[in-house]
């Protein structure tokens, strides 16, 4: 299937969409991105993703590439043109093409590069992995110290995913100073009794948009929420563990470094939070 993608104001067949070899995103990973999920042909938590995009751009002294209305129109157009019922939209904004390579930022009025494309995933909400859960390994967190900015600098997370694959599991959880930071591309949680524990927001982790909603639904469902670091040993001894992201919603984690968590099967809390998240976010989709 040939996708219709978006590049700098144009909707084009994917093989016709190009970006310069001098683009700062290509040469310097000088760009930020967002991934928005689509359910029933509608955008999930788009407001949250736009807010975080602005924050990432602001932290890197980049101007907004266009208005928020233009961004939502473009996302909806891509969903319609590609007939997406369930899937994701990837949006990337880079500092643009200065026409050469230099460590110095180009002038602020250089137009940014904006690229977006759809990923068609018909069983996103019904992913088989959610029924069996993820197995994860722990690896050292070797990323830079501004993980709160959603940059396209994803080499180490990608290496972490490959380490997991090589170990025959689904994902890696990063560990720094003895505590879990997050997963390769998701936030990490454990459950102890009625308490849900996840690392507090800081520059150590990405401020997940799914995290905000899941913690709100958890509090509304009378769970206690505790935001603090936890160790791999504490996670292995917890009743349940799970990860969240726009790409996986709430994903039970059933094994960490070869040790089963709880019963070794998706637990009732993660399963309930996944259902709550999907129900509520579908209602609020735009
Ligand atoms: N990743 N932490 C990291 C390091 C991430 O890359 C992501 C998202 C999250 C979860 O954020 P959110 O709930 O807003 O999706 C946490 C996206 C899905 C990706 O890179 O594909």
mmCIF file of C-alpha atoms and ligand atoms in Angstrom:
data_model
loop_
_atom_site.group_PDB
_atom_site.id
_atom_site.type_symbol
_atom_site.label_atom_id
_atom_site.label_comp_id
_atom_site.label_asym_id
_atom_site.label_seq_id
_atom_site.Cartn_x
_atom_site.Cartn_y
_atom_site.Cartn_z
ATOM 1 C CA UNK A 1 0.000 0.000 0.000
ATOM 2 C CA UNK A 2 1.288 3.452 -0.855
ATOM 3 C CA UNK A 3 0.732 5.831 2.022
ATOM 4 C CA UNK A 4 -0.019 9.467 1.600
ATOM 5 C CA UNK A 5 2.360 11.341 3.873
ATOM 6 C CA UNK A 6 2.825 14.984 4.803
ATOM 7 C CA UNK A 7 5.968 17.006 4.216
ATOM 8 C CA UNK A 8 6.214 20.787 4.584
ATOM 9 C CA UNK A 9 2.640 21.606 3.639
ATOM 10 C CA UNK A 10 2.205 18.939 0.947
ATOM 11 C CA UNK A 11 0.362 15.620 0.948
ATOM 12 C CA UNK A 12 2.362 13.228 -1.239
ATOM 13 C CA UNK A 13 2.736 9.524 -2.018
ATOM 14 C CA UNK A 14 5.417 8.250 0.387
ATOM 15 C CA UNK A 15 7.997 7.619 -2.370
ATOM 16 C CA UNK A 16 7.736 11.251 -3.527
ATOM 17 C CA UNK A 17 8.270 12.798 -0.094
ATOM 18 C CA UNK A 18 11.870 13.898 0.460
ATOM 19 C CA UNK A 19 13.937 15.865 2.975
ATOM 20 C CA UNK A 20 17.341 17.477 2.332
ATOM 21 C CA UNK A 21 20.592 15.684 3.236
ATOM 22 C CA UNK A 22 21.465 18.914 5.123
ATOM 23 C CA UNK A 23 18.392 18.711 7.315
ATOM 24 C CA UNK A 24 19.342 19.254 10.977
ATOM 25 C CA UNK A 25 17.199 16.268 11.920
ATOM 26 C CA UNK A 26 19.234 13.995 9.651
ATOM 27 C CA UNK A 27 22.690 15.374 10.520
ATOM 28 C CA UNK A 28 22.273 16.283 14.214
ATOM 29 C CA UNK A 29 19.117 14.542 15.499
ATOM 30 C CA UNK A 30 18.009 18.157 15.953
ATOM 31 C CA UNK A 31 14.290 17.547 15.981
ATOM 32 C CA UNK A 32 11.370 16.551 18.142
ATOM 33 C CA UNK A 33 8.449 14.245 17.556
ATOM 34 C CA UNK A 34 5.088 13.034 18.777
ATOM 35 C CA UNK A 35 3.214 9.773 18.295
ATOM 36 C CA UNK A 36 -0.563 10.009 18.538
ATOM 37 C CA UNK A 37 -2.695 6.893 18.513
ATOM 38 C CA UNK A 38 -5.840 6.585 16.415
ATOM 39 C CA UNK A 39 -8.886 4.565 17.465
ATOM 40 C CA UNK A 40 -12.138 4.425 15.457
ATOM 41 C CA UNK A 41 -10.534 6.893 13.033
ATOM 42 C CA UNK A 42 -10.147 9.496 15.815
ATOM 43 C CA UNK A 43 -7.154 11.026 17.571
ATOM 44 C CA UNK A 44 -6.444 9.967 21.154
ATOM 45 C CA UNK A 45 -5.425 12.735 23.582
ATOM 46 C CA UNK A 46 -4.331 15.071 20.792
ATOM 47 C CA UNK A 47 -4.335 18.089 23.126
ATOM 48 C CA UNK A 48 -1.789 16.403 25.382
ATOM 49 C CA UNK A 49 0.511 15.611 22.467
ATOM 50 C CA UNK A 50 0.315 19.174 21.137
ATOM 51 C CA UNK A 51 1.112 20.605 24.569
ATOM 52 C CA UNK A 52 4.151 18.354 24.914
ATOM 53 C CA UNK A 53 5.275 19.196 21.365
ATOM 54 C CA UNK A 54 5.282 22.886 22.318
ATOM 55 C CA UNK A 55 7.241 22.107 25.468
ATOM 56 C CA UNK A 56 9.863 20.077 23.554
ATOM 57 C CA UNK A 57 10.199 22.821 20.922
ATOM 58 C CA UNK A 58 10.493 25.502 23.616
ATOM 59 C CA UNK A 59 13.246 23.616 25.478
ATOM 60 C CA UNK A 60 15.258 23.542 22.218
ATOM 61 C CA UNK A 61 14.562 27.177 21.249
ATOM 62 C CA UNK A 62 12.535 26.148 18.238
ATOM 63 C CA UNK A 63 9.435 28.047 17.146
ATOM 64 C CA UNK A 64 6.091 26.317 16.578
ATOM 65 C CA UNK A 65 6.059 25.119 12.946
ATOM 66 C CA UNK A 66 2.421 26.124 12.359
ATOM 67 C CA UNK A 67 -0.775 26.736 14.300
ATOM 68 C CA UNK A 68 -2.398 24.056 16.453
ATOM 69 C CA UNK A 69 -5.425 24.178 14.125
ATOM 70 C CA UNK A 70 -3.152 23.387 11.169
ATOM 71 C CA UNK A 71 -1.680 20.451 13.101
ATOM 72 C CA UNK A 72 -5.033 18.907 13.951
ATOM 73 C CA UNK A 73 -6.309 19.462 10.397
ATOM 74 C CA UNK A 74 -3.215 17.771 9.005
ATOM 75 C CA UNK A 75 -3.545 14.799 11.404
ATOM 76 C CA UNK A 76 -7.214 14.345 10.482
ATOM 77 C CA UNK A 77 -6.439 14.652 6.799
ATOM 78 C CA UNK A 78 -3.785 11.920 7.049
ATOM 79 C CA UNK A 79 -6.234 9.636 8.879
ATOM 80 C CA UNK A 80 -8.846 10.219 6.161
ATOM 81 C CA UNK A 81 -6.495 9.949 3.159
ATOM 82 C CA UNK A 82 -5.034 6.693 4.461
ATOM 83 C CA UNK A 83 -8.310 5.296 5.720
ATOM 84 C CA UNK A 84 -6.967 4.617 9.202
ATOM 85 C CA UNK A 85 -9.318 3.021 11.713
ATOM 86 C CA UNK A 86 -6.649 2.024 14.261
ATOM 87 C CA UNK A 87 -3.009 2.985 14.206
ATOM 88 C CA UNK A 88 -0.670 5.837 14.909
ATOM 89 C CA UNK A 89 0.413 9.142 13.450
ATOM 90 C CA UNK A 90 4.073 10.063 13.667
ATOM 91 C CA UNK A 91 4.864 13.793 13.578
ATOM 92 C CA UNK A 92 8.396 15.148 13.404
ATOM 93 C CA UNK A 93 9.577 18.748 13.464
ATOM 94 C CA UNK A 94 13.259 19.516 12.848
ATOM 95 C CA UNK A 95 15.259 22.739 12.881
ATOM 96 C CA UNK A 96 15.216 22.624 9.091
ATOM 97 C CA UNK A 97 17.726 22.710 6.281
ATOM 98 C CA UNK A 98 20.478 25.352 6.624
ATOM 99 C CA UNK A 99 22.096 24.164 3.361
ATOM 100 C CA UNK A 100 25.297 22.956 5.034
ATOM 101 C CA UNK A 101 26.580 21.207 8.178
ATOM 102 C CA UNK A 102 27.474 23.301 11.191
ATOM 103 C CA UNK A 103 27.313 22.911 14.979
ATOM 104 C CA UNK A 104 25.927 26.430 15.201
ATOM 105 C CA UNK A 105 22.140 26.703 15.104
ATOM 106 C CA UNK A 106 20.883 28.313 11.881
ATOM 107 C CA UNK A 107 19.035 31.670 12.140
ATOM 108 C CA UNK A 108 15.757 31.363 14.042
ATOM 109 C CA UNK A 109 13.727 32.347 10.969
ATOM 110 C CA UNK A 110 14.860 29.277 8.992
ATOM 111 C CA UNK A 111 11.667 27.325 8.217
ATOM 112 C CA UNK A 112 11.471 24.047 10.163
ATOM 113 C CA UNK A 113 10.945 20.720 8.436
ATOM 114 C CA UNK A 114 7.586 19.123 9.270
ATOM 115 C CA UNK A 115 6.954 15.534 8.375
ATOM 116 C CA UNK A 116 4.065 13.271 9.350
ATOM 117 C CA UNK A 117 2.881 9.804 8.369
ATOM 118 C CA UNK A 118 0.380 7.194 9.446
ATOM 119 C CA UNK A 119 0.970 3.644 10.658
ATOM 120 C CA UNK A 120 -1.975 1.350 10.027
ATOM 121 C CA UNK A 121 -2.327 -1.105 12.948
ATOM 122 C CA UNK A 122 -5.784 -2.709 12.710
ATOM 123 C CA UNK A 123 -5.476 -4.529 16.072
ATOM 124 C CA UNK A 124 -3.857 -1.743 18.106
ATOM 125 C CA UNK A 125 -6.516 -1.840 20.856
ATOM 126 C CA UNK A 126 -6.762 -5.621 20.731
ATOM 127 C CA UNK A 127 -3.031 -6.325 20.573
ATOM 128 C CA UNK A 128 -2.333 -10.023 21.329
ATOM 129 C CA UNK A 129 0.633 -8.922 23.509
ATOM 130 C CA UNK A 130 -1.779 -7.284 25.978
ATOM 131 C CA UNK A 131 -3.241 -10.723 26.724
ATOM 132 C CA UNK A 132 0.104 -12.370 27.478
ATOM 133 C CA UNK A 133 2.030 -9.333 28.709
ATOM 134 C CA UNK A 134 5.563 -8.110 28.058
ATOM 135 C CA UNK A 135 8.712 -9.794 29.314
ATOM 136 C CA UNK A 136 11.467 -7.277 29.972
ATOM 137 C CA UNK A 137 15.139 -7.186 30.869
ATOM 138 C CA UNK A 138 16.895 -4.383 32.732
ATOM 139 C CA UNK A 139 19.780 -2.508 31.125
ATOM 140 C CA UNK A 140 21.774 0.568 32.182
ATOM 141 C CA UNK A 141 20.261 3.890 31.159
ATOM 142 C CA UNK A 142 22.942 5.351 28.892
ATOM 143 C CA UNK A 143 20.799 8.129 27.363
ATOM 144 C CA UNK A 144 21.475 11.853 27.702
ATOM 145 C CA UNK A 145 20.113 13.734 30.727
ATOM 146 C CA UNK A 146 17.200 15.583 29.047
ATOM 147 C CA UNK A 147 14.845 12.659 28.516
ATOM 148 C CA UNK A 148 11.917 15.004 29.184
ATOM 149 C CA UNK A 149 12.440 16.447 25.693
ATOM 150 C CA UNK A 150 10.984 14.156 23.042
ATOM 151 C CA UNK A 151 13.882 14.339 20.599
ATOM 152 C CA UNK A 152 14.437 12.047 17.616
ATOM 153 C CA UNK A 153 17.749 10.974 19.161
ATOM 154 C CA UNK A 154 16.594 7.371 19.662
ATOM 155 C CA UNK A 155 19.708 5.294 19.009
ATOM 156 C CA UNK A 156 20.113 3.977 22.560
ATOM 157 C CA UNK A 157 16.405 3.145 22.997
ATOM 158 C CA UNK A 158 16.642 1.308 19.682
ATOM 159 C CA UNK A 159 19.747 -0.564 20.916
ATOM 160 C CA UNK A 160 17.808 -1.371 24.104
ATOM 161 C CA UNK A 161 15.011 -2.870 22.035
ATOM 162 C CA UNK A 162 17.563 -4.988 20.156
ATOM 163 C CA UNK A 163 19.139 -6.166 23.442
ATOM 164 C CA UNK A 164 15.654 -7.265 24.520
ATOM 165 C CA UNK A 165 15.069 -9.029 21.207
ATOM 166 C CA UNK A 166 18.418 -10.796 21.482
ATOM 167 C CA UNK A 167 17.468 -11.939 25.006
ATOM 168 C CA UNK A 168 14.190 -13.321 23.618
ATOM 169 C CA UNK A 169 11.972 -10.790 25.407
ATOM 170 C CA UNK A 170 9.792 -7.822 24.446
ATOM 171 C CA UNK A 171 11.406 -4.728 25.914
ATOM 172 C CA UNK A 172 14.090 -3.297 28.173
ATOM 173 C CA UNK A 173 13.609 -1.200 31.274
ATOM 174 C CA UNK A 174 16.378 1.328 31.891
ATOM 175 C CA UNK A 175 18.077 1.474 35.302
ATOM 176 C CA UNK A 176 20.062 4.425 36.646
ATOM 177 C CA UNK A 177 21.594 4.747 40.130
ATOM 178 C CA UNK A 178 19.878 1.505 41.099
ATOM 179 C CA UNK A 179 16.345 2.584 40.130
ATOM 180 C CA UNK A 180 14.172 2.093 37.062
ATOM 181 C CA UNK A 181 13.775 5.221 34.945
ATOM 182 C CA UNK A 182 11.443 3.976 32.171
ATOM 183 C CA UNK A 183 11.148 1.524 29.289
ATOM 184 C CA UNK A 184 12.766 1.986 25.875
ATOM 185 C CA UNK A 185 9.679 3.862 24.660
ATOM 186 C CA UNK A 186 7.229 3.753 27.572
ATOM 187 C CA UNK A 187 6.796 4.667 31.231
ATOM 188 C CA UNK A 188 7.179 1.955 33.901
ATOM 189 C CA UNK A 189 4.958 1.116 36.888
ATOM 190 C CA UNK A 190 4.548 -1.449 39.634
ATOM 191 C CA UNK A 191 1.491 -2.388 41.681
ATOM 192 C CA UNK A 192 1.568 -3.318 45.381
ATOM 193 C CA UNK A 193 -1.829 -4.011 46.866
ATOM 194 C CA UNK A 194 -3.964 -0.974 46.125
ATOM 195 C CA UNK A 195 -0.957 1.212 45.334
ATOM 196 C CA UNK A 196 0.405 2.124 41.917
ATOM 197 C CA UNK A 197 4.015 3.240 41.976
ATOM 198 C CA UNK A 198 5.774 5.082 39.161
ATOM 199 C CA UNK A 199 8.789 7.357 38.997
ATOM 200 C CA UNK A 200 8.080 11.058 39.575
ATOM 201 C CA UNK A 201 8.404 13.527 36.692
ATOM 202 C CA UNK A 202 11.830 15.105 36.193
ATOM 203 C CA UNK A 203 14.383 15.406 33.397
ATOM 204 C CA UNK A 204 15.110 11.667 33.964
ATOM 205 C CA UNK A 205 12.057 10.472 32.043
ATOM 206 C CA UNK A 206 9.698 11.434 29.272
ATOM 207 C CA UNK A 207 6.509 12.971 30.654
ATOM 208 C CA UNK A 208 4.179 10.425 29.088
ATOM 209 C CA UNK A 209 0.817 11.629 27.865
ATOM 210 C CA UNK A 210 -0.621 8.165 28.523
ATOM 211 C CA UNK A 211 0.878 8.346 32.034
ATOM 212 C CA UNK A 212 -1.148 11.473 32.876
ATOM 213 C CA UNK A 213 -4.429 9.856 31.832
ATOM 214 C CA UNK A 214 -3.700 6.470 33.445
ATOM 215 C CA UNK A 215 -2.776 8.068 36.788
ATOM 216 C CA UNK A 216 -5.972 10.148 36.655
ATOM 217 C CA UNK A 217 -8.130 7.071 35.944
ATOM 218 C CA UNK A 218 -6.283 5.134 38.662
ATOM 219 C CA UNK A 219 -6.989 7.859 41.255
ATOM 220 C CA UNK A 220 -10.638 8.048 40.157
ATOM 221 C CA UNK A 221 -10.891 4.261 40.578
ATOM 222 C CA UNK A 222 -9.669 4.677 44.199
ATOM 223 C CA UNK A 223 -6.151 3.381 43.691
ATOM 224 C CA UNK A 224 -3.417 5.139 45.637
ATOM 225 C CA UNK A 225 -0.772 6.660 43.379
ATOM 226 C CA UNK A 226 2.776 7.013 44.653
ATOM 227 C CA UNK A 227 5.313 8.819 42.459
ATOM 228 C CA UNK A 228 8.807 7.653 43.401
ATOM 229 C CA UNK A 229 11.669 5.585 41.986
ATOM 230 C CA UNK A 230 11.656 1.793 42.459
ATOM 231 C CA UNK A 231 14.312 -0.869 41.975
ATOM 232 C CA UNK A 232 14.254 -3.974 39.769
ATOM 233 C CA UNK A 233 14.154 -6.130 42.940
ATOM 234 C CA UNK A 234 11.088 -4.256 44.203
ATOM 235 C CA UNK A 235 9.444 -4.664 40.786
ATOM 236 C CA UNK A 236 10.187 -8.396 40.719
ATOM 237 C CA UNK A 237 8.537 -8.718 44.150
ATOM 238 C CA UNK A 238 5.514 -6.550 43.247
ATOM 239 C CA UNK A 239 2.003 -7.896 42.635
ATOM 240 C CA UNK A 240 2.021 -6.540 39.094
ATOM 241 C CA UNK A 241 3.992 -4.353 36.739
ATOM 242 C CA UNK A 242 3.063 -2.535 33.565
ATOM 243 C CA UNK A 243 4.209 -0.007 30.974
ATOM 244 C CA UNK A 244 2.295 2.781 29.248
ATOM 245 C CA UNK A 245 2.702 4.616 25.940
ATOM 246 C CA UNK A 246 0.552 5.832 23.059
ATOM 247 C CA UNK A 247 1.722 2.769 21.098
ATOM 248 C CA UNK A 248 0.788 0.140 23.720
ATOM 249 C CA UNK A 249 -1.724 1.959 25.986
ATOM 250 C CA UNK A 250 -1.419 -0.059 29.240
ATOM 251 C CA UNK A 251 0.769 -3.146 28.725
ATOM 252 C CA UNK A 252 1.120 -5.709 31.548
ATOM 253 C CA UNK A 253 4.729 -6.676 32.318
ATOM 254 C CA UNK A 254 4.842 -10.290 33.481
ATOM 255 C CA UNK A 255 8.556 -11.051 33.744
ATOM 256 C CA UNK A 256 11.610 -8.973 34.653
ATOM 257 C CA UNK A 257 15.133 -10.357 34.155
ATOM 258 C CA UNK A 258 13.755 -13.899 33.978
ATOM 259 C CA UNK A 259 11.691 -13.641 37.200
ATOM 260 C CA UNK A 260 7.901 -13.733 37.019
ATOM 261 C CA UNK A 261 6.062 -10.720 38.447
ATOM 262 C CA UNK A 262 3.124 -11.827 40.610
ATOM 263 C CA UNK A 263 1.484 -14.821 38.941
ATOM 264 C CA UNK A 264 3.526 -14.323 35.766
ATOM 265 C CA UNK A 265 0.312 -13.443 33.930
ATOM 266 C CA UNK A 266 -1.355 -10.062 33.264
ATOM 267 C CA UNK A 267 -2.860 -8.990 36.581
ATOM 268 C CA UNK A 268 -6.290 -7.504 37.399
ATOM 269 C CA UNK A 269 -5.028 -3.949 37.993
ATOM 270 C CA UNK A 270 -3.177 -3.556 34.690
ATOM 271 C CA UNK A 271 -6.054 -5.247 32.866
ATOM 272 C CA UNK A 272 -8.615 -2.916 34.492
ATOM 273 C CA UNK A 273 -6.525 0.194 33.825
ATOM 274 C CA UNK A 274 -6.144 -0.813 30.187
ATOM 275 C CA UNK A 275 -9.923 -1.217 29.831
ATOM 276 C CA UNK A 276 -10.606 2.058 31.645
ATOM 277 C CA UNK A 277 -8.041 3.883 29.525
ATOM 278 C CA UNK A 278 -9.404 2.539 26.232
ATOM 279 C CA UNK A 279 -13.053 3.226 27.179
ATOM 280 C CA UNK A 280 -12.493 6.749 28.440
ATOM 281 C CA UNK A 281 -10.055 7.811 25.747
ATOM 282 C CA UNK A 282 -12.313 6.488 22.983
ATOM 283 C CA UNK A 283 -15.121 8.656 24.377
ATOM 284 C CA UNK A 284 -12.887 11.723 24.434
ATOM 285 C CA UNK A 285 -11.237 11.116 21.014
ATOM 286 C CA UNK A 286 -11.414 13.904 18.443
HETATM 287 N N1 LIG B 1 7.255 6.692 22.865
HETATM 288 N N2 LIG B 1 9.023 7.167 27.613
HETATM 289 C C1 LIG B 1 9.675 7.148 26.443
HETATM 290 C C2 LIG B 1 11.152 7.098 26.444
HETATM 291 C C3 LIG B 1 8.940 7.167 25.234
HETATM 292 O O1 LIG B 1 9.591 7.152 24.058
HETATM 293 C C4 LIG B 1 7.519 7.180 25.277
HETATM 294 C C5 LIG B 1 6.680 7.217 24.035
HETATM 295 C C6 LIG B 1 6.885 7.198 26.538
HETATM 296 C C7 LIG B 1 5.393 7.250 26.676
HETATM 297 O O2 LIG B 1 4.885 8.490 26.275
HETATM 298 P P1 LIG B 1 3.405 8.619 25.716
HETATM 299 O O3 LIG B 1 2.527 8.039 26.761
HETATM 300 O O4 LIG B 1 3.210 10.075 25.578
HETATM 301 O O5 LIG B 1 3.330 7.869 24.421
HETATM 302 C C8 LIG B 1 7.666 7.200 27.678
HETATM 303 C C9 LIG B 1 6.533 6.737 21.619
HETATM 304 C C10 LIG B 1 5.239 6.013 21.652
HETATM 305 C C11 LIG B 1 7.452 6.275 20.497
HETATM 306 O O6 LIG B 1 8.599 6.690 20.514
HETATM 307 O O7 LIG B 1 7.028 5.532 19.597
#
